[in-house]
Coordinates of C-alpha atoms in Angstrom, one line a residue:
Chain A
X1 CA 59.8 80.0 82.4
X2 CA 62.2 78.4 80.0
X3 CA 62.6 81.1 77.6
X4 CA 63.1 84.3 80.7
X5 CA 66.8 84.0 80.2
X6 CA 67.2 85.6 77.3
X7 CA 65.0 88.7 77.2
X8 CA 67.0 91.5 77.7
X9 CA 63.8 94.2 78.2
X10 CA 60.7 93.1 79.3
X11 CA 57.1 96.0 79.0
X12 CA 53.9 94.6 80.6
X13 CA 51.3 96.8 79.9
X14 CA 52.7 100.1 80.6
X15 CA 50.9 103.9 80.7
X16 CA 52.0 107.3 80.9
X17 CA 49.9 110.8 81.1
X18 CA 51.6 114.1 81.8
X19 CA 50.0 117.2 83.2
X20 CA 49.9 119.7 81.1
X21 CA 50.2 123.0 82.7
X22 CA 47.1 125.4 81.2
X23 CA 50.0 128.0 81.8
X24 CA 53.6 127.9 83.7
X25 CA 52.4 128.6 87.0
X26 CA 54.6 126.5 89.4
X27 CA 54.1 129.0 92.2
X28 CA 52.2 128.8 95.5
X29 CA 49.6 131.5 94.7
X30 CA 49.2 130.1 91.2
X31 CA 48.0 127.0 92.5
X32 CA 46.0 128.5 96.1
X33 CA 43.9 130.4 92.5
X34 CA 43.4 126.7 91.4
X35 CA 42.8 125.3 95.0
X36 CA 39.8 128.2 95.1
X37 CA 37.9 127.8 91.7
X38 CA 38.5 123.9 92.1
X39 CA 39.7 123.7 89.0
X40 CA 42.1 121.7 87.6
X41 CA 45.7 123.4 86.3
X42 CA 46.1 121.3 83.8
X43 CA 45.1 118.7 81.1
X44 CA 45.9 115.4 80.9
X45 CA 47.8 114.0 78.1
X46 CA 47.7 110.2 77.4
X47 CA 51.0 109.6 76.2
X48 CA 51.2 106.1 75.6
X49 CA 48.4 103.7 76.1
X50 CA 49.4 100.0 77.6
X51 CA 52.1 98.9 75.5
X52 CA 54.1 95.4 75.7
X53 CA 56.4 94.4 74.3
X54 CA 59.7 92.0 74.5
X55 CA 63.4 92.4 73.6
X56 CA 65.1 89.8 73.1
X57 CA 69.0 90.0 74.2
X58 CA 71.5 90.9 70.9
X59 CA 68.6 92.1 69.2
X60 CA 68.5 95.1 67.7
X61 CA 65.7 97.0 68.4
X62 CA 63.5 99.4 66.6
X63 CA 61.2 102.2 68.3
X64 CA 59.2 103.2 65.0
X65 CA 56.6 106.3 65.1
X66 CA 55.5 109.2 63.1
X67 CA 56.4 112.3 66.0
X68 CA 54.6 113.1 69.3
X69 CA 53.9 109.6 68.8
X70 CA 55.6 108.7 72.2
X71 CA 58.7 106.7 70.8
X72 CA 60.8 108.9 72.7
X73 CA 58.6 108.7 75.8
X74 CA 58.9 105.5 75.8
X75 CA 62.2 105.8 75.4
X76 CA 62.6 107.2 78.1
X77 CA 60.8 104.9 80.4
X78 CA 62.8 102.4 79.3
X79 CA 65.7 104.2 80.6
X80 CA 64.4 104.7 83.7
X81 CA 63.8 108.6 83.4
X82 CA 60.2 108.4 83.6
X83 CA 58.2 106.0 86.3
X84 CA 54.9 104.8 84.2
X85 CA 51.7 105.1 86.0
X86 CA 50.8 101.7 85.8
X87 CA 52.3 98.9 83.9
X88 CA 55.7 97.0 84.8
X89 CA 58.9 97.5 82.9
X90 CA 61.6 94.9 83.4
X91 CA 65.2 95.3 82.8
X92 CA 67.5 92.7 83.0
X93 CA 71.0 93.6 82.6
X94 CA 72.6 97.0 82.7
X95 CA 71.7 99.9 81.0
X96 CA 73.0 103.0 79.7
X97 CA 70.8 105.6 77.7
X98 CA 71.8 107.5 75.4
X99 CA 69.2 110.7 74.8
X100 CA 71.4 113.0 74.1
X101 CA 75.1 112.7 73.7
X102 CA 77.1 114.9 76.1
X103 CA 74.9 115.2 78.9
X104 CA 76.2 116.8 81.5
X105 CA 78.8 118.9 79.6
X106 CA 79.6 122.3 81.3
X107 CA 81.6 125.3 79.0
X108 CA 83.4 126.1 82.1
X109 CA 85.0 123.4 82.6
X110 CA 87.7 122.0 80.1
X111 CA 87.4 119.4 77.9
X112 CA 89.3 117.0 80.5
X113 CA 87.5 117.7 83.0
X114 CA 83.9 117.2 80.7
X115 CA 85.4 114.2 79.9
X116 CA 86.1 112.7 83.4
X117 CA 82.0 114.1 84.7
X118 CA 80.6 112.5 81.4
X119 CA 82.4 109.8 82.3
X120 CA 81.1 109.2 85.6
X121 CA 77.2 109.6 84.6
X122 CA 78.3 106.8 82.2
X123 CA 79.0 104.7 85.1
X124 CA 82.4 104.9 85.1
X125 CA 84.4 105.1 87.9
X126 CA 88.6 107.9 88.2
X127 CA 90.2 104.6 87.3
X128 CA 88.5 103.5 84.3
X129 CA 88.5 107.1 82.8
X130 CA 92.5 107.2 83.4
X131 CA 93.0 104.1 81.5
X132 CA 91.0 105.2 78.2
X133 CA 91.0 109.1 78.5
X134 CA 94.0 108.8 75.9
X135 CA 91.6 106.7 74.0
X136 CA 89.3 109.5 73.9
X137 CA 91.4 111.7 73.3
X138 CA 92.7 110.4 70.0
X139 CA 89.9 109.1 68.5
X140 CA 88.3 112.6 68.9
X141 CA 91.2 114.3 67.1
X142 CA 91.3 117.2 69.9
X143 CA 94.7 116.3 71.7
X144 CA 95.5 119.7 71.1
X145 CA 92.1 121.9 73.1
X146 CA 92.1 119.4 75.9
X147 CA 93.3 122.2 78.1
X148 CA 91.0 124.7 76.8
X149 CA 87.3 125.2 78.3
X150 CA 84.7 123.4 75.8
X151 CA 82.7 126.8 75.2
X152 CA 85.8 127.6 73.1
X153 CA 85.3 124.3 71.2
X154 CA 83.4 124.2 67.8
X155 CA 80.5 122.5 68.4
X156 CA 81.6 119.6 66.1
X157 CA 84.8 119.6 68.6
X158 CA 82.2 118.8 71.3
X159 CA 80.0 116.5 69.6
X160 CA 83.3 114.2 68.4
X161 CA 84.3 114.8 71.8
X162 CA 81.2 113.5 73.1
X163 CA 80.5 110.6 70.8
X164 CA 84.5 109.6 71.8
X165 CA 83.4 108.4 75.6
X166 CA 80.0 107.3 74.5
X167 CA 80.8 104.5 72.6
X168 CA 83.1 103.4 75.7
X169 CA 80.1 102.9 77.7
X170 CA 79.9 99.5 78.1
X171 CA 76.3 98.5 79.5
X172 CA 74.4 95.4 78.6
X173 CA 71.9 97.5 77.2
X174 CA 72.3 100.3 74.8
X175 CA 69.1 103.1 74.8
X176 CA 69.7 105.3 71.8
X177 CA 68.0 108.5 70.3
X178 CA 67.9 109.0 67.1
X179 CA 69.5 112.1 68.0
X180 CA 72.3 110.6 68.3
X181 CA 73.2 110.6 64.2
X182 CA 73.3 114.6 64.2
X183 CA 75.9 116.0 62.5
X184 CA 77.9 116.6 59.3
X185 CA 77.2 113.0 56.6
X186 CA 81.2 112.2 57.7
X187 CA 80.3 111.9 61.4
X188 CA 77.1 110.3 60.8
X189 CA 79.2 107.7 59.1
X190 CA 81.1 107.3 62.6
X191 CA 78.4 106.4 64.0
X192 CA 76.8 104.0 61.6
X193 CA 80.1 102.1 62.1
X194 CA 79.8 102.8 65.4
X195 CA 75.7 100.5 64.9
X196 CA 76.7 98.4 62.6
X197 CA 79.8 97.2 65.2
X198 CA 77.1 97.0 68.1
X199 CA 75.4 94.8 66.0
X200 CA 78.0 92.3 65.5
X201 CA 78.7 92.7 68.7
X202 CA 75.6 91.7 69.3
X203 CA 74.7 93.9 72.4
X204 CA 70.7 94.3 73.0
X205 CA 69.9 97.5 71.1
X206 CA 66.8 99.6 71.3
X207 CA 67.1 102.1 68.4
X208 CA 64.2 105.0 68.4
X209 CA 64.6 106.7 64.9
X210 CA 62.2 108.0 62.1
X211 CA 64.8 107.2 59.6
X212 CA 64.0 104.7 57.7
X213 CA 66.8 103.6 55.9
X214 CA 68.1 103.1 59.3
X215 CA 65.6 101.4 60.7
X216 CA 65.7 98.6 57.9
X217 CA 69.8 98.4 57.7
X218 CA 70.6 98.1 61.6
X219 CA 67.0 96.7 63.5
X220 CA 65.7 92.9 63.3
X221 CA 62.8 94.1 64.6
X222 CA 61.0 96.4 65.7
X223 CA 57.7 98.3 66.9
X224 CA 55.1 100.5 65.3
X225 CA 53.4 103.6 67.7
X226 CA 51.3 105.2 66.8
X227 CA 49.6 107.5 69.1
X228 CA 50.1 106.1 72.3
X229 CA 49.5 102.8 71.1
X230 CA 51.3 99.6 70.3
X231 CA 50.2 99.1 66.3
X232 CA 52.7 96.1 65.6
X233 CA 56.0 94.7 65.9
X234 CA 57.8 93.2 63.0
X235 CA 60.6 92.9 61.3
X236 CA 61.8 96.5 60.5
X237 CA 60.7 96.1 56.7
X238 CA 56.9 95.7 58.0
X239 CA 57.3 98.3 60.7
X240 CA 59.0 100.9 58.0
X241 CA 56.5 100.4 55.0
X242 CA 53.6 101.3 58.1
X243 CA 55.1 104.5 58.9
X244 CA 55.4 105.7 55.7
X245 CA 51.7 104.8 55.1
X246 CA 50.9 106.7 58.1
X247 CA 53.4 109.9 56.6
X248 CA 52.5 109.2 53.7
X249 CA 48.6 109.7 55.0
X250 CA 48.8 112.9 56.5
X251 CA 51.0 114.8 54.0
X252 CA 47.8 114.2 51.9
X253 CA 45.7 115.6 55.0
X254 CA 47.6 118.5 54.9
X255 CA 47.9 119.6 51.7
X256 CA 44.7 119.1 50.3
X257 CA 43.9 122.6 52.2
X258 CA 46.0 124.9 49.9
X259 CA 44.4 127.4 47.4
X260 CA 44.7 126.3 43.2
X261 CA 46.6 129.0 41.1
X262 CA 43.9 131.4 39.1
X263 CA 45.0 130.6 36.0
X264 CA 45.7 126.9 36.0
X265 CA 45.5 124.6 38.1
X266 CA 46.8 121.0 38.1
X267 CA 46.4 118.0 40.2
X268 CA 47.7 114.7 39.7
X269 CA 46.0 111.4 42.0
X270 CA 47.6 107.9 42.4
X271 CA 44.0 106.1 40.5
X272 CA 45.6 102.8 40.5
X273 CA 48.7 100.5 42.3
X274 CA 49.9 97.5 40.9
X275 CA 52.6 95.3 42.8
X276 CA 54.2 96.1 39.9
X277 CA 53.3 99.7 38.4
X278 CA 51.2 102.4 39.1
X279 CA 48.6 104.5 37.3
X280 CA 48.7 108.5 37.3
X281 CA 46.1 110.6 36.7
X282 CA 47.5 114.5 36.0
X283 CA 44.1 116.9 35.5
X284 CA 45.1 120.3 34.0
X285 CA 43.2 123.2 33.7
X286 CA 44.8 127.2 32.0
X287 CA 43.4 129.7 30.5
X288 CA 46.5 129.6 28.5
X289 CA 45.8 130.4 24.3
X290 CA 49.9 128.7 23.4
X291 CA 50.3 125.3 23.5
X292 CA 52.0 123.5 27.1
X293 CA 53.6 120.4 28.0
X294 CA 53.4 118.3 30.9
X295 CA 56.6 117.4 32.8
X296 CA 56.7 114.9 35.9
X297 CA 59.3 113.9 38.5
X298 CA 59.7 110.7 40.2
X299 CA 60.8 111.9 44.0
X300 CA 62.6 109.7 47.0
X301 CA 64.0 111.0 49.7
X302 CA 64.1 114.3 48.6
X303 CA 65.6 113.6 45.4
X304 CA 64.3 113.2 41.8
X305 CA 65.3 110.2 40.6
X306 CA 63.6 110.2 37.5
X307 CA 62.3 112.8 35.2
X308 CA 60.3 113.4 31.8
X309 CA 57.2 115.5 29.8
X310 CA 54.9 115.3 27.1
X311 CA 56.6 118.0 24.7
X312 CA 58.0 115.4 21.8
X313 CA 54.9 113.5 22.8
X314 CA 51.9 115.4 22.6
X315 CA 51.1 119.2 23.2
X316 CA 48.2 120.1 25.3
X317 CA 45.5 123.0 25.3
X318 CA 43.7 124.6 27.8
X319 CA 42.4 121.8 29.9
X320 CA 42.6 118.3 30.3
X321 CA 43.4 114.8 31.8
X322 CA 46.4 112.9 31.0
X323 CA 47.6 109.1 32.3
X324 CA 51.0 107.8 33.3
X325 CA 51.7 104.3 33.5
X326 CA 54.8 104.1 36.0
X327 CA 56.2 100.5 35.6
X328 CA 57.5 99.8 39.1
X329 CA 59.7 97.0 39.2
X330 CA 63.0 98.6 39.1
X331 CA 61.8 100.9 42.2
X332 CA 63.2 99.6 45.7
X333 CA 61.6 99.2 48.2
X334 CA 59.8 103.1 50.4
X335 CA 57.4 106.5 49.8
X336 CA 57.6 108.1 46.6
X337 CA 56.6 111.1 45.4
X338 CA 54.9 112.6 41.8
X339 CA 56.1 116.4 40.8
X340 CA 53.7 118.0 38.2
X341 CA 54.2 120.7 36.1
X342 CA 52.7 122.2 33.4
X343 CA 54.8 124.3 31.2
X344 CA 53.9 127.1 27.9
X345 CA 56.0 125.1 25.2
X346 CA 57.6 128.2 23.3
X347 CA 59.5 129.2 26.6
X348 CA 59.1 126.3 28.8
X349 CA 58.3 129.1 31.7
X350 CA 56.0 127.1 34.6
X351 CA 52.4 127.5 34.8
X352 CA 51.9 125.9 37.8
X353 CA 52.6 123.0 40.2
X354 CA 50.5 119.9 40.9
X355 CA 49.0 121.2 44.5
X356 CA 48.5 117.9 45.9
X357 CA 51.3 115.4 46.7
X358 CA 50.4 112.3 44.9
X359 CA 52.6 109.4 46.9
X360 CA 52.7 105.5 46.3
X361 CA 54.4 103.3 48.1
X362 CA 56.8 100.3 47.1
X363 CA 56.7 96.9 49.3
X364 CA 60.4 96.6 50.0
X365 CA 61.0 93.3 50.8
X366 CA 64.7 92.5 50.6
X367 CA 67.0 94.4 53.9
X368 CA 70.9 93.8 52.2
X369 CA 68.8 96.6 49.4
X370 CA 68.7 100.1 49.5
X371 CA 68.7 103.7 47.6
X372 CA 65.9 104.3 44.9
X373 CA 67.2 101.5 42.2
X374 CA 67.1 97.9 42.5
X375 CA 70.1 96.5 41.4
X376 CA 70.3 92.4 40.2
X377 CA 73.0 90.4 42.5
X378 CA 75.6 89.7 39.7
X379 CA 78.5 89.7 41.7
X380 CA 81.4 88.3 40.9
X381 CA 83.6 86.6 43.3
X382 CA 87.7 85.5 42.9
Chain B
X1 CA 67.7 104.1 97.9
X2 CA 69.0 100.3 97.5
X3 CA 73.1 99.9 97.1
X4 CA 73.8 103.3 98.7
X5 CA 77.3 103.9 98.0
X6 CA 78.1 101.1 94.7
X7 CA 81.6 102.0 93.5
X8 CA 79.7 103.8 90.4
X9 CA 78.1 106.0 93.0
X10 CA 80.9 106.8 95.0
X11 CA 83.0 108.0 91.0
X12 CA 79.9 109.8 90.4
X13 CA 79.6 111.8 93.4
X14 CA 83.0 112.8 93.6
X15 CA 82.8 114.3 90.1
X16 CA 79.9 116.0 91.2
X17 CA 81.8 117.2 94.1
X18 CA 84.4 118.5 92.2
X19 CA 82.5 120.0 90.2
X20 CA 80.9 122.2 91.9
X21 CA 83.8 123.7 93.5
X22 CA 85.4 124.7 90.9
X23 CA 83.1 126.2 89.4
X24 CA 82.0 127.9 92.5
X25 CA 85.1 130.2 92.4
X26 CA 85.0 130.8 88.4
X27 CA 87.0 133.9 87.4
X28 CA 87.4 135.2 90.6
X29 CA 91.1 136.1 91.8
X30 CA 91.6 135.0 94.8
X31 CA 89.5 131.7 94.4
X32 CA 89.1 129.1 96.7
X33 CA 91.2 131.3 99.3
X34 CA 86.8 133.0 99.2
X35 CA 85.3 129.9 101.1
X36 CA 87.4 131.1 104.4
X37 CA 87.2 134.9 103.3
X38 CA 84.1 135.1 103.6
X39 CA 82.3 133.6 106.8
X40 CA 86.0 135.5 108.2
X41 CA 85.4 139.1 107.0
X42 CA 81.8 138.7 107.9
X43 CA 82.6 137.2 111.1
X44 CA 84.7 140.5 111.5
X45 CA 81.6 142.8 110.9
X46 CA 79.8 140.8 113.1
X47 CA 82.6 141.1 116.0
X48 CA 82.9 145.1 115.5
X49 CA 79.1 146.3 115.6
X50 CA 77.5 142.9 117.9
X51 CA 80.8 143.1 120.3
X52 CA 82.8 145.9 120.3
X53 CA 80.2 148.7 119.9
X54 CA 77.1 147.0 121.6
X55 CA 79.3 144.7 123.8
X56 CA 77.0 142.0 124.1
X57 CA 79.2 139.1 124.9
X58 CA 80.2 141.0 128.3
X59 CA 80.4 138.4 130.2
X60 CA 81.0 135.3 127.9
X61 CA 84.5 134.2 128.4
X62 CA 86.1 134.3 124.5
X63 CA 83.0 135.3 123.4
X64 CA 84.8 136.1 119.7
X65 CA 85.7 132.2 119.2
X66 CA 81.7 131.9 120.5
X67 CA 80.4 134.1 118.3
X68 CA 82.5 132.7 115.4
X69 CA 81.8 128.7 116.5
X70 CA 78.1 130.1 116.0
X71 CA 78.1 132.1 112.1
X72 CA 79.8 129.4 110.6
X73 CA 77.6 126.4 112.1
X74 CA 74.5 128.9 111.3
X75 CA 76.6 129.2 107.7
X76 CA 76.9 125.6 106.7
X77 CA 73.4 125.4 107.8
X78 CA 71.8 128.1 105.7
X79 CA 74.3 127.2 102.3
X80 CA 73.6 123.9 102.7
X81 CA 69.8 124.4 102.4
X82 CA 70.1 127.3 100.4
X83 CA 72.2 125.5 98.0
X84 CA 70.1 122.2 97.9
X85 CA 67.0 123.8 97.4
X86 CA 67.6 125.0 93.3
X87 CA 70.2 122.0 92.9
X88 CA 67.2 119.4 91.4
X89 CA 66.2 121.9 89.2
X90 CA 69.8 123.3 88.5
X91 CA 70.7 119.6 87.5
X92 CA 67.0 118.9 84.9
X93 CA 69.6 118.8 82.5
X94 CA 70.6 115.7 83.9
X95 CA 67.8 114.3 85.0
X96 CA 65.8 114.5 81.9
X97 CA 68.8 112.3 80.0
X98 CA 70.1 110.1 82.3
X99 CA 69.5 107.9 84.9
X100 CA 71.1 109.2 87.9
X101 CA 70.2 108.5 91.5
X102 CA 67.8 111.5 92.2
X103 CA 68.8 111.7 95.7
X104 CA 72.8 112.1 94.9
X105 CA 72.4 115.7 93.6
X106 CA 71.1 117.0 96.7
X107 CA 74.1 114.5 98.1
X108 CA 76.6 116.2 96.6
X109 CA 75.9 119.7 97.5
X110 CA 75.4 118.9 100.8
X111 CA 79.0 117.8 100.9
X112 CA 80.2 120.7 99.4
X113 CA 78.6 122.7 102.2
X114 CA 80.8 119.6 104.7
X115 CA 83.8 120.6 103.0
X116 CA 83.3 124.2 103.4
X117 CA 82.4 123.6 107.2
X118 CA 85.5 121.5 108.1
X119 CA 87.6 124.0 106.1
X120 CA 86.2 126.8 108.3
X121 CA 86.6 124.7 111.8
X122 CA 90.2 125.3 110.8
X123 CA 89.8 128.8 111.2
X124 CA 88.1 128.5 114.4
X125 CA 90.7 126.0 115.8
X126 CA 93.7 128.2 114.9
X127 CA 91.8 130.9 116.3
X128 CA 90.6 129.1 119.4
X129 CA 94.8 128.4 119.6
X130 CA 95.3 132.6 119.6
X131 CA 92.5 133.0 122.0
X132 CA 94.1 130.4 124.3
X133 CA 91.0 128.2 125.1
X134 CA 91.1 126.0 126.8
X135 CA 91.1 122.5 125.1
X136 CA 88.1 120.8 127.4
X137 CA 87.8 116.8 127.6
X138 CA 84.7 117.3 126.1
X139 CA 85.9 119.1 122.8
X140 CA 85.1 116.1 120.3
X141 CA 81.3 116.1 121.3
X142 CA 80.8 118.5 119.2
X143 CA 81.0 116.0 116.6
X144 CA 77.8 114.8 117.9
X145 CA 76.3 118.7 117.4
X146 CA 77.7 119.3 113.8
X147 CA 76.2 116.1 112.5
X148 CA 73.1 116.3 114.8
X149 CA 73.2 119.7 112.3
X150 CA 74.2 117.8 109.4
X151 CA 71.1 115.8 110.2
X152 CA 69.0 118.8 109.6
X153 CA 70.0 120.2 107.3
X154 CA 69.7 117.2 104.8
X155 CA 66.1 115.9 105.8
X156 CA 65.5 119.8 104.8
X157 CA 67.6 120.2 101.6
X158 CA 66.3 116.7 100.7
X159 CA 62.3 118.2 101.6
X160 CA 63.1 121.9 99.9
X161 CA 64.8 120.5 96.7
X162 CA 61.8 118.0 96.1
X163 CA 59.1 120.8 97.0
X164 CA 61.3 123.9 94.9
X165 CA 60.4 121.3 91.5
X166 CA 56.6 122.4 92.0
X167 CA 56.7 125.9 93.7
X168 CA 59.6 128.1 92.2
X169 CA 58.3 130.2 95.6
X170 CA 59.9 128.0 97.8
X171 CA 64.0 129.4 97.6
X172 CA 62.4 132.8 98.6
X173 CA 60.1 132.0 101.1
X174 CA 63.4 130.0 102.4
X175 CA 65.3 132.9 102.2
X176 CA 62.8 134.6 104.8
X177 CA 63.1 132.4 107.0
X178 CA 66.8 131.8 107.3
X179 CA 67.2 135.4 108.0
X180 CA 63.9 135.1 110.9
X181 CA 66.0 132.1 112.4
X182 CA 69.3 133.6 112.4
X183 CA 67.3 135.9 114.9
X184 CA 65.4 133.2 116.8
X185 CA 69.0 131.9 117.4
X186 CA 70.9 132.5 119.9
X187 CA 74.2 133.2 117.7
X188 CA 75.1 137.3 117.4
X189 CA 74.0 137.4 121.6
X190 CA 74.6 135.0 124.0
X191 CA 71.5 132.7 125.8
X192 CA 71.8 134.7 128.6
X193 CA 70.2 138.3 127.4
X194 CA 67.6 137.0 127.2
X195 CA 66.0 137.3 130.8
X196 CA 62.5 136.2 129.9
X197 CA 62.3 132.4 131.2
X198 CA 59.8 130.8 129.1
X199 CA 61.1 132.6 125.5
X200 CA 64.8 131.2 126.2
X201 CA 63.3 127.8 126.6
X202 CA 61.0 128.1 123.8
X203 CA 64.0 129.3 121.7
X204 CA 65.7 126.1 122.3
X205 CA 63.5 124.4 121.1
X206 CA 64.8 124.9 117.9
X207 CA 67.5 122.2 116.9
X208 CA 69.6 124.9 115.5
X209 CA 70.2 126.8 119.0
X210 CA 70.6 124.2 121.0
X211 CA 73.3 122.2 118.1
X212 CA 74.9 125.8 118.7
X213 CA 74.6 125.9 122.2
X214 CA 76.1 122.2 122.4
X215 CA 79.2 122.6 120.5
X216 CA 79.9 126.3 122.0
X217 CA 80.3 124.5 125.5
X218 CA 81.8 121.3 124.7
X219 CA 84.7 123.5 122.6
X220 CA 84.8 127.1 124.3
X221 CA 83.4 127.7 126.8
X222 CA 81.0 125.7 129.8
X223 CA 79.5 129.0 130.3
X224 CA 77.0 128.4 127.7
X225 CA 73.8 127.1 128.7
X226 CA 72.5 124.1 127.5
X227 CA 69.1 122.6 126.9
X228 CA 69.9 120.1 129.4
X229 CA 70.4 123.1 132.1
X230 CA 67.3 125.6 131.2
X231 CA 65.3 122.4 131.0
X232 CA 66.7 119.9 134.1
X233 CA 64.7 117.9 133.8
X234 CA 61.5 116.3 132.1
X235 CA 61.6 114.8 128.2
X236 CA 61.4 118.5 126.9
X237 CA 65.5 118.3 126.4
X238 CA 64.9 115.9 124.3
X239 CA 62.0 117.7 121.3
X240 CA 65.2 119.4 119.2
X241 CA 66.1 115.4 118.4
X242 CA 62.5 114.5 118.0
X243 CA 62.6 117.6 115.5
X244 CA 65.8 116.7 113.8
X245 CA 64.1 113.5 113.4
X246 CA 60.9 114.1 111.8
X247 CA 62.4 117.0 109.8
X248 CA 64.9 114.0 108.1
X249 CA 62.5 110.8 107.7
X250 CA 60.1 113.2 106.4
X251 CA 62.3 114.5 103.6
X252 CA 63.7 111.4 103.4
X253 CA 60.2 109.9 101.9
X254 CA 58.6 113.4 101.1
X255 CA 61.5 113.3 98.6
X256 CA 61.6 110.1 97.6
X257 CA 58.0 110.1 96.7
X258 CA 58.5 113.0 94.7
X259 CA 61.8 112.1 92.7
X260 CA 60.0 110.0 90.5
X261 CA 58.1 112.4 88.6
X262 CA 61.7 115.2 88.7
X263 CA 62.0 115.0 84.8
X264 CA 58.6 115.5 83.8
X265 CA 58.1 118.5 86.4
X266 CA 61.6 120.4 85.9

């Protein structure tokens, strides 16, 4: 029992089931009818199955999973909003959940009144709120509007005000849902600065997200959840890789059923992958009489990082296969997608694009690097 | 229900009650004055109809005050239970997103009703002075009657609020029950108008009837028959108190059992 002192949250074999009503019949009549028919008016959905893990004090702990994997439910269980069906959660210290910003904000109250209400919900006394009221307003930069009703605020102002209160929370353990980091990029930057601060202060933070860059950047431990089951606990880079692989698998499944264009067909496939390279094969077939060329782009996070085509190399006729050998050594870790298009050579008209997604993952192991390109640490210091 | 009133809970409670009051009369010209005006106007209507036209209060000294006190107490019971019924669902946004003690939401709506009651009692006191009601030494006993009504209403509020999460019919059913309760309780008519002794006894088993009669006896006139006079000897006179106790404990237990699942059931 020597190391129990530094455990902030201990989760032991928790399971959670939701009852999903077949139709919303929260009336006595509905209940009576179901009783008479001896029919259960609901379906059971196992959202979490036998999950156990520990979070140490001072850890920035990520919970990662795809949509519907149960990660938000897990966060709500940790927050004490839901009660597990079985298992136990031990929390040592005061816990402040941020499932959403500005909980309890009421449009008919003034900004000032909302600050005090929200503060009380976060566990502050009125005296404490009075002491930091000016700081909150300053930080949110909406001094002039504090005596106006919240419904007259722009959504940006509301978020700023809510965030400005939230960052004063002094709980030992903070639960952050990814919805925190919504809004414009300037606000996102503010959020990230706050996360950075929390990390420096060695506060215990539980962070739910599917933004793998944020997970890699802030977390020092993470777990992966798939369909309500615990898959792995590990370093954020490993966990991020599992997430990306999972995501790729499902998009592949989703895309395979699509119709291909009639006159021209093009598909791309990763046929071989090594640590430092992938080989992609493109299969094309067209009724086109003219010469054609193939263009490809390498995409990461929705941004094309490289584009090239075969027009200078060789022109293509009606049908065939082409392979491209892609050296991935300059790439950072992450998920990459190959987009391909078949073009008519004389007027560069697009005839077909690949209907499937050819994707590959570059394993990343260096958490100090982000973005698509891996640059060397050629620093100079003075 | 550990750590019943920590510093944080107190702060939250006061914020919730404050918000409640601010929002209640949002946009009305007279604002808070309505807390007093509404029961007064209702009182005037009932007074004109039942005292002036139907002459129900003949023979009861200070009948207008007697009537007013009964209405104020019933209104409190009515307001508190009705508001509490929808309180948990109405605050669903909080319950789904943060961890606050669930009972606090019902408790805060009960406090706003209590504050309203206090304001109304001030009006009753003013009328008592105008009407020249003599102050009995039994006056402080009214506190006990009010406490009993509060506990009864609190037990029902907890039960109804938890039940409403599952069955939205509850609010409609409760409205009807309240209407029936209003006429089954000797509020508009003095108990002496019920000549059937068995019926009189049955009526007095209702905690609201017993508490209102006690309060009238304590504050307005000893001509108000209480349960002790109706039953004289025997243990039957303790039934209303037993009902209050059962409702309060039952309400607390049911609420506690259901509270765990509010977030997912709302």
